[in-house]
mmCIF file of C-alpha atoms and ligand atoms in Angstrom:
data_model
loop_
_atom_site.group_PDB
_atom_site.id
_atom_site.type_symbol
_atom_site.label_atom_id
_atom_site.label_comp_id
_atom_site.label_asym_id
_atom_site.label_seq_id
_atom_site.Cartn_x
_atom_site.Cartn_y
_atom_site.Cartn_z
ATOM 1 C CA UNK A 1 96.830 152.816 55.869
ATOM 2 C CA UNK A 2 94.168 150.804 55.600
ATOM 3 C CA UNK A 3 93.411 150.105 59.016
ATOM 4 C CA UNK A 4 94.172 153.807 59.826
ATOM 5 C CA UNK A 5 91.506 155.003 57.163
ATOM 6 C CA UNK A 6 89.221 152.687 58.613
ATOM 7 C CA UNK A 7 89.163 153.756 62.407
ATOM 8 C CA UNK A 8 88.808 157.176 61.219
ATOM 9 C CA UNK A 9 85.664 156.468 58.910
ATOM 10 C CA UNK A 10 83.807 154.769 61.721
ATOM 11 C CA UNK A 11 83.601 157.659 63.761
ATOM 12 C CA UNK A 12 80.773 159.740 62.776
ATOM 13 C CA UNK A 13 81.255 163.367 63.047
ATOM 14 C CA UNK A 14 79.397 166.187 61.434
ATOM 15 C CA UNK A 15 80.533 169.945 60.365
ATOM 16 C CA UNK A 16 80.645 171.854 63.618
ATOM 17 C CA UNK A 17 80.217 168.837 65.959
ATOM 18 C CA UNK A 18 83.950 167.341 65.249
ATOM 19 C CA UNK A 19 84.509 166.324 68.873
ATOM 20 C CA UNK A 20 84.956 162.500 68.623
ATOM 21 C CA UNK A 21 87.061 162.090 65.726
ATOM 22 C CA UNK A 22 89.344 165.336 67.201
ATOM 23 C CA UNK A 23 89.870 162.928 70.268
ATOM 24 C CA UNK A 24 90.567 160.158 67.837
ATOM 25 C CA UNK A 25 93.081 161.951 65.739
ATOM 26 C CA UNK A 26 94.616 163.705 68.825
ATOM 27 C CA UNK A 27 95.397 160.311 70.117
ATOM 28 C CA UNK A 28 96.966 159.006 66.912
ATOM 29 C CA UNK A 29 99.096 162.390 66.506
ATOM 30 C CA UNK A 30 100.313 163.358 69.858
ATOM 31 C CA UNK A 31 102.825 160.868 69.839
ATOM 32 C CA UNK A 32 104.196 161.588 66.554
ATOM 33 C CA UNK A 33 104.722 165.843 67.381
ATOM 34 C CA UNK A 34 106.219 168.110 69.618
ATOM 35 C CA UNK A 35 103.134 169.906 70.708
ATOM 36 C CA UNK A 36 99.225 169.370 70.348
ATOM 37 C CA UNK A 37 96.549 171.941 70.525
ATOM 38 C CA UNK A 38 93.059 173.036 69.558
ATOM 39 C CA UNK A 39 92.190 176.297 68.667
ATOM 40 C CA UNK A 40 88.888 178.507 69.308
ATOM 41 C CA UNK A 41 87.019 177.040 66.130
ATOM 42 C CA UNK A 42 87.950 173.493 67.293
ATOM 43 C CA UNK A 43 91.005 172.950 64.238
ATOM 44 C CA UNK A 44 93.032 170.305 65.825
ATOM 45 C CA UNK A 45 96.882 171.253 65.339
ATOM 46 C CA UNK A 46 100.011 169.004 65.879
ATOM 47 C CA UNK A 47 103.419 170.502 65.430
ATOM 48 C CA UNK A 48 106.803 168.820 64.701
ATOM 49 C CA UNK A 49 109.233 171.486 65.345
ATOM 50 C CA UNK A 50 112.438 172.065 63.158
ATOM 51 C CA UNK A 51 115.787 171.980 63.932
ATOM 52 C CA UNK A 52 117.515 174.515 62.130
ATOM 53 C CA UNK A 53 118.915 177.684 64.281
ATOM 54 C CA UNK A 54 118.861 179.647 61.477
ATOM 55 C CA UNK A 55 115.674 181.587 61.798
ATOM 56 C CA UNK A 56 115.644 183.063 58.145
ATOM 57 C CA UNK A 57 116.030 179.743 56.039
ATOM 58 C CA UNK A 58 113.088 177.953 58.596
ATOM 59 C CA UNK A 59 110.110 177.718 57.208
ATOM 60 C CA UNK A 60 106.514 176.881 58.607
ATOM 61 C CA UNK A 61 105.019 174.428 56.200
ATOM 62 C CA UNK A 62 101.122 173.494 57.162
ATOM 63 C CA UNK A 63 99.529 170.512 56.026
ATOM 64 C CA UNK A 64 95.862 170.413 56.249
ATOM 65 C CA UNK A 65 93.013 167.768 55.974
ATOM 66 C CA UNK A 66 89.386 168.454 57.087
ATOM 67 C CA UNK A 67 87.767 166.411 59.876
ATOM 68 C CA UNK A 68 84.413 167.087 59.345
ATOM 69 C CA UNK A 69 81.809 165.331 56.805
ATOM 70 C CA UNK A 70 78.329 166.205 55.280
ATOM 71 C CA UNK A 71 74.818 165.300 56.986
ATOM 72 C CA UNK A 72 71.610 166.682 58.343
ATOM 73 C CA UNK A 73 69.916 168.728 60.957
ATOM 74 C CA UNK A 74 66.848 167.695 62.562
ATOM 75 C CA UNK A 75 64.376 170.707 62.018
ATOM 76 C CA UNK A 76 61.107 169.278 63.022
ATOM 77 C CA UNK A 77 59.202 165.743 63.973
ATOM 78 C CA UNK A 78 56.000 165.028 62.614
ATOM 79 C CA UNK A 79 52.411 163.780 64.276
ATOM 80 C CA UNK A 80 53.540 160.285 63.042
ATOM 81 C CA UNK A 81 57.091 160.230 64.203
ATOM 82 C CA UNK A 82 58.745 161.023 60.791
ATOM 83 C CA UNK A 83 61.538 163.533 61.086
ATOM 84 C CA UNK A 84 62.088 166.541 58.976
ATOM 85 C CA UNK A 85 65.846 167.492 58.300
ATOM 86 C CA UNK A 86 67.881 170.171 56.701
ATOM 87 C CA UNK A 87 71.210 169.514 54.886
ATOM 88 C CA UNK A 88 74.842 170.368 56.313
ATOM 89 C CA UNK A 89 77.211 170.382 53.393
ATOM 90 C CA UNK A 90 76.383 169.610 49.952
ATOM 91 C CA UNK A 91 74.189 166.443 50.296
ATOM 92 C CA UNK A 92 73.683 164.667 47.231
ATOM 93 C CA UNK A 93 69.883 163.677 47.394
ATOM 94 C CA UNK A 94 69.786 160.887 44.905
ATOM 95 C CA UNK A 95 72.868 159.389 46.263
ATOM 96 C CA UNK A 96 71.653 159.585 49.931
ATOM 97 C CA UNK A 97 68.029 158.318 49.309
ATOM 98 C CA UNK A 98 67.298 155.265 51.325
ATOM 99 C CA UNK A 99 70.380 155.140 53.276
ATOM 100 C CA UNK A 100 70.725 154.246 56.790
ATOM 101 C CA UNK A 101 71.194 157.286 58.935
ATOM 102 C CA UNK A 102 72.859 157.539 62.710
ATOM 103 C CA UNK A 103 72.579 160.422 65.032
ATOM 104 C CA UNK A 104 75.082 161.948 67.125
ATOM 105 C CA UNK A 105 73.278 160.250 69.927
ATOM 106 C CA UNK A 106 73.615 156.964 68.195
ATOM 107 C CA UNK A 107 69.849 156.459 67.099
ATOM 108 C CA UNK A 108 69.579 154.595 63.681
ATOM 109 C CA UNK A 109 66.970 155.108 61.329
ATOM 110 C CA UNK A 110 66.698 155.319 56.934
ATOM 111 C CA UNK A 111 66.574 158.418 55.094
ATOM 112 C CA UNK A 112 63.529 158.210 52.397
ATOM 113 C CA UNK A 113 62.045 160.642 50.143
ATOM 114 C CA UNK A 114 58.080 161.069 50.869
ATOM 115 C CA UNK A 115 55.913 158.614 48.809
ATOM 116 C CA UNK A 116 55.744 159.470 45.044
ATOM 117 C CA UNK A 117 58.229 162.279 44.964
ATOM 118 C CA UNK A 118 60.302 161.510 41.714
ATOM 119 C CA UNK A 119 64.141 161.924 41.568
ATOM 120 C CA UNK A 120 64.149 165.120 39.416
ATOM 121 C CA UNK A 121 62.091 166.612 42.513
ATOM 122 C CA UNK A 122 64.408 165.552 45.366
ATOM 123 C CA UNK A 123 65.089 168.552 47.966
ATOM 124 C CA UNK A 124 65.698 168.162 51.692
ATOM 125 C CA UNK A 125 61.811 169.101 52.208
ATOM 126 C CA UNK A 126 60.731 166.089 50.321
ATOM 127 C CA UNK A 127 62.776 163.921 52.738
ATOM 128 C CA UNK A 128 62.374 162.371 56.184
ATOM 129 C CA UNK A 129 64.126 160.187 58.634
ATOM 130 C CA UNK A 130 62.046 157.192 59.635
ATOM 131 C CA UNK A 131 63.405 155.937 62.952
ATOM 132 C CA UNK A 132 60.300 153.361 63.349
ATOM 133 C CA UNK A 133 58.825 155.631 66.020
ATOM 134 C CA UNK A 134 54.878 155.395 66.084
ATOM 135 C CA UNK A 135 54.568 158.735 67.038
ATOM 136 C CA UNK A 136 56.025 161.986 67.538
ATOM 137 C CA UNK A 137 56.138 161.538 71.161
ATOM 138 C CA UNK A 138 57.862 158.284 70.704
ATOM 139 C CA UNK A 139 60.309 159.889 68.520
ATOM 140 C CA UNK A 140 61.027 163.056 70.739
ATOM 141 C CA UNK A 141 62.155 160.373 73.267
ATOM 142 C CA UNK A 142 65.178 159.488 71.420
ATOM 143 C CA UNK A 143 65.655 162.546 68.906
ATOM 144 C CA UNK A 144 65.635 166.083 69.509
ATOM 145 C CA UNK A 145 65.626 169.296 67.653
ATOM 146 C CA UNK A 146 69.049 170.386 66.434
ATOM 147 C CA UNK A 147 70.172 166.793 66.533
ATOM 148 C CA UNK A 148 72.968 165.593 63.631
ATOM 149 C CA UNK A 149 72.301 162.672 61.441
ATOM 150 C CA UNK A 150 74.789 161.341 59.014
ATOM 151 C CA UNK A 151 74.853 158.478 56.668
ATOM 152 C CA UNK A 152 76.243 155.141 58.147
ATOM 153 C CA UNK A 153 80.163 155.280 58.025
ATOM 154 C CA UNK A 154 81.371 152.068 56.712
ATOM 155 C CA UNK A 155 84.652 151.017 54.779
ATOM 156 C CA UNK A 156 84.691 147.796 52.574
ATOM 157 C CA UNK A 157 87.987 146.318 50.444
ATOM 158 C CA UNK A 158 87.549 146.171 46.869
ATOM 159 C CA UNK A 159 89.747 144.543 44.196
ATOM 160 C CA UNK A 160 93.243 145.272 44.534
ATOM 161 C CA UNK A 161 94.092 148.337 46.688
ATOM 162 C CA UNK A 162 90.467 149.936 46.268
ATOM 163 C CA UNK A 163 88.303 150.604 48.781
ATOM 164 C CA UNK A 164 84.711 152.126 49.128
ATOM 165 C CA UNK A 165 82.554 153.384 52.172
ATOM 166 C CA UNK A 166 82.250 156.807 53.790
ATOM 167 C CA UNK A 167 83.327 159.176 54.946
ATOM 168 C CA UNK A 168 86.146 158.786 52.379
ATOM 169 C CA UNK A 169 86.097 162.558 52.271
ATOM 170 C CA UNK A 170 87.979 163.501 53.834
ATOM 171 C CA UNK A 171 89.176 160.716 56.307
ATOM 172 C CA UNK A 172 91.683 159.688 53.672
ATOM 173 C CA UNK A 173 93.248 163.065 53.934
ATOM 174 C CA UNK A 174 93.527 162.854 57.504
ATOM 175 C CA UNK A 175 95.039 159.132 57.187
ATOM 176 C CA UNK A 176 97.498 160.494 54.923
ATOM 177 C CA UNK A 177 98.538 163.195 57.298
ATOM 178 C CA UNK A 178 98.961 160.748 60.203
ATOM 179 C CA UNK A 179 100.731 158.425 57.925
ATOM 180 C CA UNK A 180 103.128 161.206 56.928
ATOM 181 C CA UNK A 181 103.895 162.240 60.451
ATOM 182 C CA UNK A 182 104.904 158.552 61.515
ATOM 183 C CA UNK A 183 107.104 158.895 58.785
ATOM 184 C CA UNK A 184 108.848 162.035 59.552
ATOM 185 C CA UNK A 185 108.680 161.368 63.479
ATOM 186 C CA UNK A 186 112.554 160.322 63.792
ATOM 187 C CA UNK A 187 113.783 162.050 60.737
ATOM 188 C CA UNK A 188 115.303 165.464 61.140
ATOM 189 C CA UNK A 189 113.603 168.364 59.324
ATOM 190 C CA UNK A 190 114.788 172.182 59.442
ATOM 191 C CA UNK A 191 111.314 173.478 58.832
ATOM 192 C CA UNK A 192 108.236 173.237 61.470
ATOM 193 C CA UNK A 193 105.789 171.204 60.536
ATOM 194 C CA UNK A 194 101.993 171.950 60.919
ATOM 195 C CA UNK A 195 99.781 169.229 60.708
ATOM 196 C CA UNK A 196 96.058 170.940 60.846
ATOM 197 C CA UNK A 197 93.064 168.821 61.050
ATOM 198 C CA UNK A 198 90.419 171.373 60.131
ATOM 199 C CA UNK A 199 86.614 171.928 60.953
ATOM 200 C CA UNK A 200 83.785 172.822 59.049
ATOM 201 C CA UNK A 201 85.125 172.510 55.126
ATOM 202 C CA UNK A 202 82.197 170.887 54.330
ATOM 203 C CA UNK A 203 80.140 174.140 54.916
ATOM 204 C CA UNK A 204 82.554 176.799 53.334
ATOM 205 C CA UNK A 205 85.760 176.042 54.139
ATOM 206 C CA UNK A 206 85.244 177.979 57.480
ATOM 207 C CA UNK A 207 88.028 176.311 59.648
ATOM 208 C CA UNK A 208 90.813 176.237 57.803
ATOM 209 C CA UNK A 209 91.050 179.987 57.823
ATOM 210 C CA UNK A 210 91.804 180.806 61.151
ATOM 211 C CA UNK A 211 94.082 178.104 61.315
ATOM 212 C CA UNK A 212 95.961 179.477 59.078
ATOM 213 C CA UNK A 213 95.892 182.580 60.414
ATOM 214 C CA UNK A 214 97.235 181.373 63.843
ATOM 215 C CA UNK A 215 99.782 179.569 62.314
ATOM 216 C CA UNK A 216 100.705 182.219 59.268
ATOM 217 C CA UNK A 217 102.747 179.405 57.035
ATOM 218 C CA UNK A 218 105.085 179.878 54.445
ATOM 219 C CA UNK A 219 103.766 176.847 52.560
ATOM 220 C CA UNK A 220 100.661 174.870 53.013
ATOM 221 C CA UNK A 221 99.768 171.633 51.458
ATOM 222 C CA UNK A 222 96.191 170.348 51.602
ATOM 223 C CA UNK A 223 95.036 166.671 51.233
ATOM 224 C CA UNK A 224 91.400 166.176 49.989
ATOM 225 C CA UNK A 225 89.426 164.074 47.497
ATOM 226 C CA UNK A 226 88.718 165.154 43.779
ATOM 227 C CA UNK A 227 86.415 163.981 41.476
ATOM 228 C CA UNK A 228 87.436 161.911 38.539
ATOM 229 C CA UNK A 229 86.691 161.582 34.676
ATOM 230 C CA UNK A 230 87.337 157.536 34.777
ATOM 231 C CA UNK A 231 83.610 156.362 35.196
ATOM 232 C CA UNK A 232 81.140 155.530 32.493
ATOM 233 C CA UNK A 233 79.769 158.671 30.868
ATOM 234 C CA UNK A 234 82.219 160.895 33.001
ATOM 235 C CA UNK A 235 83.154 164.389 31.518
ATOM 236 C CA UNK A 236 86.492 163.838 29.912
ATOM 237 C CA UNK A 237 89.026 165.099 32.368
ATOM 238 C CA UNK A 238 92.697 163.738 33.552
ATOM 239 C CA UNK A 239 92.124 162.644 36.727
ATOM 240 C CA UNK A 240 91.597 159.011 37.460
ATOM 241 C CA UNK A 241 91.525 156.425 40.548
ATOM 242 C CA UNK A 242 94.812 154.344 40.796
ATOM 243 C CA UNK A 243 97.031 156.737 38.694
ATOM 244 C CA UNK A 244 98.508 158.340 41.615
ATOM 245 C CA UNK A 245 98.690 161.698 43.634
ATOM 246 C CA UNK A 246 96.799 164.261 41.932
ATOM 247 C CA UNK A 247 98.679 167.555 41.976
ATOM 248 C CA UNK A 248 95.996 170.098 41.651
ATOM 249 C CA UNK A 249 96.602 172.846 39.374
ATOM 250 C CA UNK A 250 93.037 174.859 39.850
ATOM 251 C CA UNK A 251 89.740 174.130 40.865
ATOM 252 C CA UNK A 252 86.760 176.852 40.991
ATOM 253 C CA UNK A 253 88.207 178.275 44.382
ATOM 254 C CA UNK A 254 91.854 178.319 43.860
ATOM 255 C CA UNK A 255 95.022 178.548 41.518
ATOM 256 C CA UNK A 256 97.666 176.743 43.300
ATOM 257 C CA UNK A 257 100.967 178.654 43.568
ATOM 258 C CA UNK A 258 103.338 178.012 40.966
ATOM 259 C CA UNK A 259 106.272 177.581 43.157
ATOM 260 C CA UNK A 260 104.479 174.315 44.798
ATOM 261 C CA UNK A 261 102.884 173.057 41.969
ATOM 262 C CA UNK A 262 106.288 172.718 39.924
ATOM 263 C CA UNK A 263 108.181 171.714 43.142
ATOM 264 C CA UNK A 264 105.789 168.733 43.519
ATOM 265 C CA UNK A 265 106.052 167.711 39.770
ATOM 266 C CA UNK A 266 109.816 167.744 39.761
ATOM 267 C CA UNK A 267 109.991 165.903 42.854
ATOM 268 C CA UNK A 268 107.702 163.425 41.781
ATOM 269 C CA UNK A 269 109.132 162.821 38.400
ATOM 270 C CA UNK A 270 113.019 162.506 40.340
ATOM 271 C CA UNK A 271 111.953 160.044 42.751
ATOM 272 C CA UNK A 272 109.313 157.868 40.270
ATOM 273 C CA UNK A 273 106.074 158.549 42.672
ATOM 274 C CA UNK A 274 103.257 157.797 41.031
ATOM 275 C CA UNK A 275 101.579 161.237 40.187
ATOM 276 C CA UNK A 276 98.987 163.055 37.886
ATOM 277 C CA UNK A 277 97.499 166.578 37.480
ATOM 278 C CA UNK A 278 94.375 167.784 38.521
ATOM 279 C CA UNK A 279 92.475 170.613 36.993
ATOM 280 C CA UNK A 280 88.785 170.606 38.422
ATOM 281 C CA UNK A 281 85.906 172.534 36.810
ATOM 282 C CA UNK A 282 84.273 172.490 40.061
ATOM 283 C CA UNK A 283 84.394 172.661 43.840
ATOM 284 C CA UNK A 284 87.150 173.628 46.232
ATOM 285 C CA UNK A 285 89.052 172.658 48.980
ATOM 286 C CA UNK A 286 90.655 174.579 52.300
ATOM 287 C CA UNK A 287 93.581 175.422 49.612
ATOM 288 C CA UNK A 288 91.930 178.713 48.901
ATOM 289 C CA UNK A 289 91.001 179.471 52.610
ATOM 290 C CA UNK A 290 94.750 179.232 53.541
ATOM 291 C CA UNK A 291 96.102 180.469 50.464
ATOM 292 C CA UNK A 292 93.712 183.951 51.239
ATOM 293 C CA UNK A 293 94.373 183.945 55.266
ATOM 294 C CA UNK A 294 96.491 186.516 56.763
ATOM 295 C CA UNK A 295 99.400 187.828 54.511
ATOM 296 C CA UNK A 296 98.942 184.815 52.138
ATOM 297 C CA UNK A 297 100.995 181.851 51.625
ATOM 298 C CA UNK A 298 102.196 179.458 48.815
ATOM 299 C CA UNK A 299 99.644 176.769 49.068
ATOM 300 C CA UNK A 300 99.073 173.789 46.686
ATOM 301 C CA UNK A 301 97.097 170.519 47.142
ATOM 302 C CA UNK A 302 97.705 166.991 46.769
ATOM 303 C CA UNK A 303 94.252 164.935 45.987
ATOM 304 C CA UNK A 304 93.134 161.489 46.107
ATOM 305 C CA UNK A 305 91.101 160.594 43.191
ATOM 306 C CA UNK A 306 87.582 159.599 44.246
ATOM 307 C CA UNK A 307 84.445 158.447 42.522
ATOM 308 C CA UNK A 308 80.953 158.678 43.780
ATOM 309 C CA UNK A 309 81.698 161.642 46.592
ATOM 310 C CA UNK A 310 79.493 162.362 48.920
ATOM 311 C CA UNK A 311 77.753 158.962 48.443
ATOM 312 C CA UNK A 312 77.695 156.048 50.549
ATOM 313 C CA UNK A 313 80.041 154.125 48.397
ATOM 314 C CA UNK A 314 82.708 156.972 47.898
ATOM 315 C CA UNK A 315 85.832 154.935 46.211
ATOM 316 C CA UNK A 316 89.523 155.500 46.084
ATOM 317 C CA UNK A 317 92.379 153.396 45.824
ATOM 318 C CA UNK A 318 94.900 152.968 49.076
ATOM 319 C CA UNK A 319 97.890 153.282 46.587
ATOM 320 C CA UNK A 320 97.310 156.909 45.629
ATOM 321 C CA UNK A 321 97.093 158.120 49.575
ATOM 322 C CA UNK A 322 100.206 156.098 49.952
ATOM 323 C CA UNK A 323 101.670 157.984 47.024
ATOM 324 C CA UNK A 324 100.391 161.430 48.623
ATOM 325 C CA UNK A 325 102.704 160.465 51.666
ATOM 326 C CA UNK A 326 105.822 159.710 49.605
ATOM 327 C CA UNK A 327 105.436 163.099 47.598
ATOM 328 C CA UNK A 328 104.595 165.140 50.469
ATOM 329 C CA UNK A 329 107.980 163.711 52.482
ATOM 330 C CA UNK A 330 109.932 164.720 49.167
ATOM 331 C CA UNK A 331 108.473 167.821 48.873
ATOM 332 C CA UNK A 332 109.086 168.773 52.485
ATOM 333 C CA UNK A 333 112.753 167.429 52.014
ATOM 334 C CA UNK A 334 112.945 169.773 48.886
ATOM 335 C CA UNK A 335 112.169 173.062 50.795
HETATM 336 ZN ZN1 ZN B 1 86.364 166.918 51.350
#
């Protein structure tokens, strides 16, 4: 799991420019599925066909994780060579301040606030990227208006099975799906499994909706990170890093389908898979887009508890991701 996660983390791919990460995932998932295609919006979908001949009992199960990450888009270049940017997705400027960044063309720089701006007054228009250029002319040779930048990708091992870096959101969800596909590859399954790697989640869960419309699933499970209540000063909440796969019950955009929640809880208990319950009072994932697509579907989510989400030091536990794989397999078997 760690190596798969590291491979995925080290490929920068901002929302709307997921080509590079999609190519890498395609290379990894294609041998594990019967077919693999990219839809009009750019979602990558790999299908493992079910083996039952009875079309009434055969279900379509959509599994989904997003490939994109948050970042910045170049809007203007100052005479002195400093680069003005706008944000793509929910950027935490305090957490991103003074980070190294890299553009889609591989240009390196640092994201810094203008001199004298206090953290309380941080906004995107008070930030610039400094690529070390002496003038606008020099900067323009390397950076164009509309170029994308992301915070430098990285992944490091910490104590035990904990890791930190970025973008763990949501390459860890993609890694869970790849490990699950490896595990299911040679096992007979009655149902069709759709592994959907979605685009543009960070800008409003845009990709998953047409992906789900195209698939029209009976069931869906979404894998994404979830905030935790286990750090000093955190608002009390149940979810903690290292306590297992988090079965989402609700966040601010979805109430997960009761059958999916109950099924996940009962198979986790039956098989002794580490799990916990998640009720997030903020945020949302592709789950809501999938649930409301087409005629609707029975959608739920397994979250990987993550500290410091959207910073350069997102922290998660590989054991929680492995629990998501085991629980997904048990869930699929139970249908
Ligand atoms: Zn995410």
